[in-house]
């Protein structure tokens, strides 16, 4: 059997005393948490330990004794052995350090054996006996206390259940015995102890003040949120039917979606309950930090926008841009109405479609010109929302792009509908051509005998559709490409908004500046392996990988939901079904 | 049954599996080949009977030739569409009368189509064809003529291959559709919309209605059937000969090989037929199962 003793590094040079800690249940190991120095009254030590146990919920015990001989001090071996009778334990550790030597010497006294025979015989010295080996694992108490071992348990961790892994138990024990460490070196108590010392409570006054101030702030925010929710809910529910288009529109506009996200985030932040569990805490931290960064970036952008009258420049640029796009589209349509790329199209259908789309562009241009006097105002007031964050600016931009390219969307929809109709017609008429039909009940193709007139009309239509298909397909292809360009641009905007919303900035900051806070595991390093002393290992914390940090702590947004695969998208494009860029949002709203 | 040993004459081999016998599993005795039978249920064809049946294939080939001839005349504007329409109408009426006369003589089996349904079908044909003929006229305008010809040839070939020669009365879907597709393709190359309309009506007559009439003829008046087939074949050859002599020669050769050479080969090769049957064939249920269905 190997006995593992987890020993805090800060106690290496502590004066002699009692080792306070905990035996890890189910494993042959002990965690030393602190050293209580001489002189003490045993009753007070017991009382203190009980008090600490009640506060922290850790089964604290006196593990054994610790002796660091000083010059001119006689050996206290007999005294130390006597101590074990004062604090009755199953096993009693006698850890001692000798002058000028690195390693510790550990003696393990088993109580039930001491009762039977003289202790001197049954005291097992490590350098003599090979039966029970002792390994000292030195750990840095502060880092272990603050770090969170991954992977964390899913769901709510029950503080009363013990984790199975030994390492996890060690980490949990150290983390939960935090009240033990509040005993200050300068406290005038009956007990003096050595453990990791906090930097004193004075340093945290600012934090305490902030905590005090945050309560009314949170209450204010939650009140405002409740008001906002009430307004939005009541406006939707009162006239749900008359406002249906509004609701539909709001689920399509990315600004509205962003508002709803922010509302939810703020609700999470401003909830008066403290964060339950590590995950919740990290989530709150992530949301807060990304919100602050977002607002900071937004204010930077706003200061640039409103400084040199950039808004007016932008508005003046928008009109010629829209005109230019319309002109390009017109040229494209003229090209399509000729013989594009040497393709032979059906002239009559080509002319009809081309004129239809040209008329549509004409309508669109008149609409834009009608709008032009108001665009600057809209931009100016819309730009104010940038102070809510960069994500709002990006969402607004995405919405404006969607509105300004509405004609392209319309073209796409017309083209896709026409193409879809042809494809479906052709597929069913092709079945008729072969004398088959689609059996709806059995979901398969059955043979069927048609009448002569059915066959005649079907073949007539099949021929017509087949010869008209290339023309429609070309229009569909061109407008789908245009639409895909717009969708790509919007997708980039959405992705960046989503990135700001969901990137775990707080967790990344912790990972970079306090790598030990998020631990993935530990590594051991041999400190000294002198013959005659126990093996000494130094436990170091392996920080979590950055990719794992992002994966674990990203705030869930719509990009986390499963999406159409590329194959499905290509199939949709081929069949002519509409690819809805905002599809995932609408399904979520449903 | 005694212990395993050399099979004695006392234990005769039986062709059963449920009994343990002192023979290996694959053992058969001398009686095995006694049950061999050859060419069971073979039909002995007579040459002229086969030629008569092959006449249907030949006349279908000629029908395609006649249709192509008509199209050639139309394309060169030698045949005005009005003439074609009127003659088609007269042919249709005559054929309809003949069909009615033939079917009424046999005390129609099954439920007959009413005159109203026939009229309805005719109205649908005419109105759709007339309505779509301007569209069909411009349909293949931008497609190359060679492509259209190739497509038509392919489709007519598909029509001939997939035609249900044994039972053409409800016309086979694929054959009729292929023929109609080909005629739409060809008709769209004609100079005017009325040409297209006339050509399509003619196609309907040749490919959809004529096989039905011929089938009734074959069932009810087999004597006249042979004559009609001969007439159609000769008509096809003459018609094609008036346009292209080479085409007529080719058609004659094809008809001769289909109606004369192929039956001859069939009858000759029948002698070499050697099918063996025996107890090794898979089981064949001869009992009439229809009584279990009810």
PDB file of N, CA and C in Angstrom, chain A residues 225-244 246-247 267:
ATOM      1  N   UNK A 225     -36.366  45.901 -16.706  1.00  0.00           N
ATOM      2  CA  UNK A 225     -36.594  44.749 -17.584  1.00  0.00           C
ATOM      3  C   UNK A 225     -38.022  44.258 -17.482  1.00  0.00           C
ATOM      4  N   UNK A 226     -38.512  44.221 -16.238  1.00  0.00           N
ATOM      5  CA  UNK A 226     -39.882  43.760 -16.045  1.00  0.00           C
ATOM      6  C   UNK A 226     -40.837  44.686 -16.786  1.00  0.00           C
ATOM      7  N   UNK A 227     -40.568  45.985 -16.696  1.00  0.00           N
ATOM      8  CA  UNK A 227     -41.400  46.979 -17.379  1.00  0.00           C
ATOM      9  C   UNK A 227     -41.376  46.724 -18.887  1.00  0.00           C
ATOM     10  N   UNK A 228     -40.175  46.534 -19.413  1.00  0.00           N
ATOM     11  CA  UNK A 228     -39.986  46.322 -20.857  1.00  0.00           C
ATOM     12  C   UNK A 228     -40.699  45.051 -21.309  1.00  0.00           C
ATOM     13  N   UNK A 229     -40.552  44.007 -20.503  1.00  0.00           N
ATOM     14  CA  UNK A 229     -41.199  42.744 -20.849  1.00  0.00           C
ATOM     15  C   UNK A 229     -42.703  42.905 -20.848  1.00  0.00           C
ATOM     16  N   UNK A 230     -43.178  43.643 -19.820  1.00  0.00           N
ATOM     17  CA  UNK A 230     -44.622  43.835 -19.713  1.00  0.00           C
ATOM     18  C   UNK A 230     -45.142  44.563 -20.953  1.00  0.00           C
ATOM     19  N   UNK A 231     -44.402  45.605 -21.338  1.00  0.00           N
ATOM     20  CA  UNK A 231     -44.834  46.377 -22.506  1.00  0.00           C
ATOM     21  C   UNK A 231     -44.872  45.495 -23.741  1.00  0.00           C
ATOM     22  N   UNK A 232     -43.775  44.764 -23.955  1.00  0.00           N
ATOM     23  CA  UNK A 232     -43.716  43.984 -25.199  1.00  0.00           C
ATOM     24  C   UNK A 232     -44.743  42.859 -25.193  1.00  0.00           C
ATOM     25  N   UNK A 233     -44.879  42.203 -24.033  1.00  0.00           N
ATOM     26  CA  UNK A 233     -45.819  41.087 -23.972  1.00  0.00           C
ATOM     27  C   UNK A 233     -47.247  41.579 -24.135  1.00  0.00           C
ATOM     28  N   UNK A 234     -47.575  42.675 -23.435  1.00  0.00           N
ATOM     29  CA  UNK A 234     -48.959  43.135 -23.491  1.00  0.00           C
ATOM     30  C   UNK A 234     -49.278  43.645 -24.891  1.00  0.00           C
ATOM     31  N   UNK A 235     -48.292  44.298 -25.527  1.00  0.00           N
ATOM     32  CA  UNK A 235     -48.577  44.805 -26.868  1.00  0.00           C
ATOM     33  C   UNK A 235     -48.774  43.655 -27.836  1.00  0.00           C
ATOM     34  N   UNK A 236     -48.118  42.525 -27.565  1.00  0.00           N
ATOM     35  CA  UNK A 236     -48.306  41.390 -28.469  1.00  0.00           C
ATOM     36  C   UNK A 236     -49.613  40.673 -28.152  1.00  0.00           C
ATOM     37  N   UNK A 237     -49.881  40.497 -26.839  1.00  0.00           N
ATOM     38  CA  UNK A 237     -51.006  39.628 -26.487  1.00  0.00           C
ATOM     39  C   UNK A 237     -52.344  40.329 -26.619  1.00  0.00           C
ATOM     40  N   UNK A 238     -52.377  41.653 -26.434  1.00  0.00           N
ATOM     41  CA  UNK A 238     -53.664  42.343 -26.493  1.00  0.00           C
ATOM     42  C   UNK A 238     -54.273  42.246 -27.872  1.00  0.00           C
ATOM     43  N   UNK A 239     -53.445  42.571 -28.872  1.00  0.00           N
ATOM     44  CA  UNK A 239     -53.994  42.575 -30.230  1.00  0.00           C
ATOM     45  C   UNK A 239     -53.177  41.604 -31.060  1.00  0.00           C
ATOM     46  N   UNK A 240     -53.239  40.390 -30.614  1.00  0.00           N
ATOM     47  CA  UNK A 240     -52.326  39.402 -31.214  1.00  0.00           C
ATOM     48  C   UNK A 240     -52.593  39.224 -32.702  1.00  0.00           C
ATOM     49  N   UNK A 241     -53.869  39.363 -33.084  1.00  0.00           N
ATOM     50  CA  UNK A 241     -54.185  39.110 -34.487  1.00  0.00           C
ATOM     51  C   UNK A 241     -53.846  40.306 -35.352  1.00  0.00           C
ATOM     52  N   UNK A 242     -54.185  41.499 -34.827  1.00  0.00           N
ATOM     53  CA  UNK A 242     -53.910  42.671 -35.640  1.00  0.00           C
ATOM     54  C   UNK A 242     -52.407  42.916 -35.733  1.00  0.00           C
ATOM     55  N   UNK A 243     -51.663  42.459 -34.713  1.00  0.00           N
ATOM     56  CA  UNK A 243     -50.229  42.744 -34.712  1.00  0.00           C
ATOM     57  C   UNK A 243     -49.410  41.580 -35.247  1.00  0.00           C
ATOM     58  N   UNK A 244     -50.111  40.606 -35.824  1.00  0.00           N
ATOM     59  CA  UNK A 244     -49.349  39.448 -36.275  1.00  0.00           C
ATOM     60  C   UNK A 244     -48.227  39.799 -37.249  1.00  0.00           C
ATOM     61  N   UNK A 246     -46.514  42.395 -37.374  1.00  0.00           N
ATOM     62  CA  UNK A 246     -45.438  43.029 -36.598  1.00  0.00           C
ATOM     63  C   UNK A 246     -44.585  41.965 -35.921  1.00  0.00           C
ATOM     64  N   UNK A 247     -45.290  40.974 -35.359  1.00  0.00           N
ATOM     65  CA  UNK A 247     -44.555  39.924 -34.663  1.00  0.00           C
ATOM     66  C   UNK A 247     -43.686  39.129 -35.630  1.00  0.00           C
ATOM     67  N   UNK A 267     -31.413  39.862 -17.853  1.00  0.00           N
ATOM     68  CA  UNK A 267     -32.236  39.219 -16.826  1.00  0.00           C
ATOM     69  C   UNK A 267     -31.387  38.222 -16.036  1.00  0.00           C
TER      70      UNK A 267
END
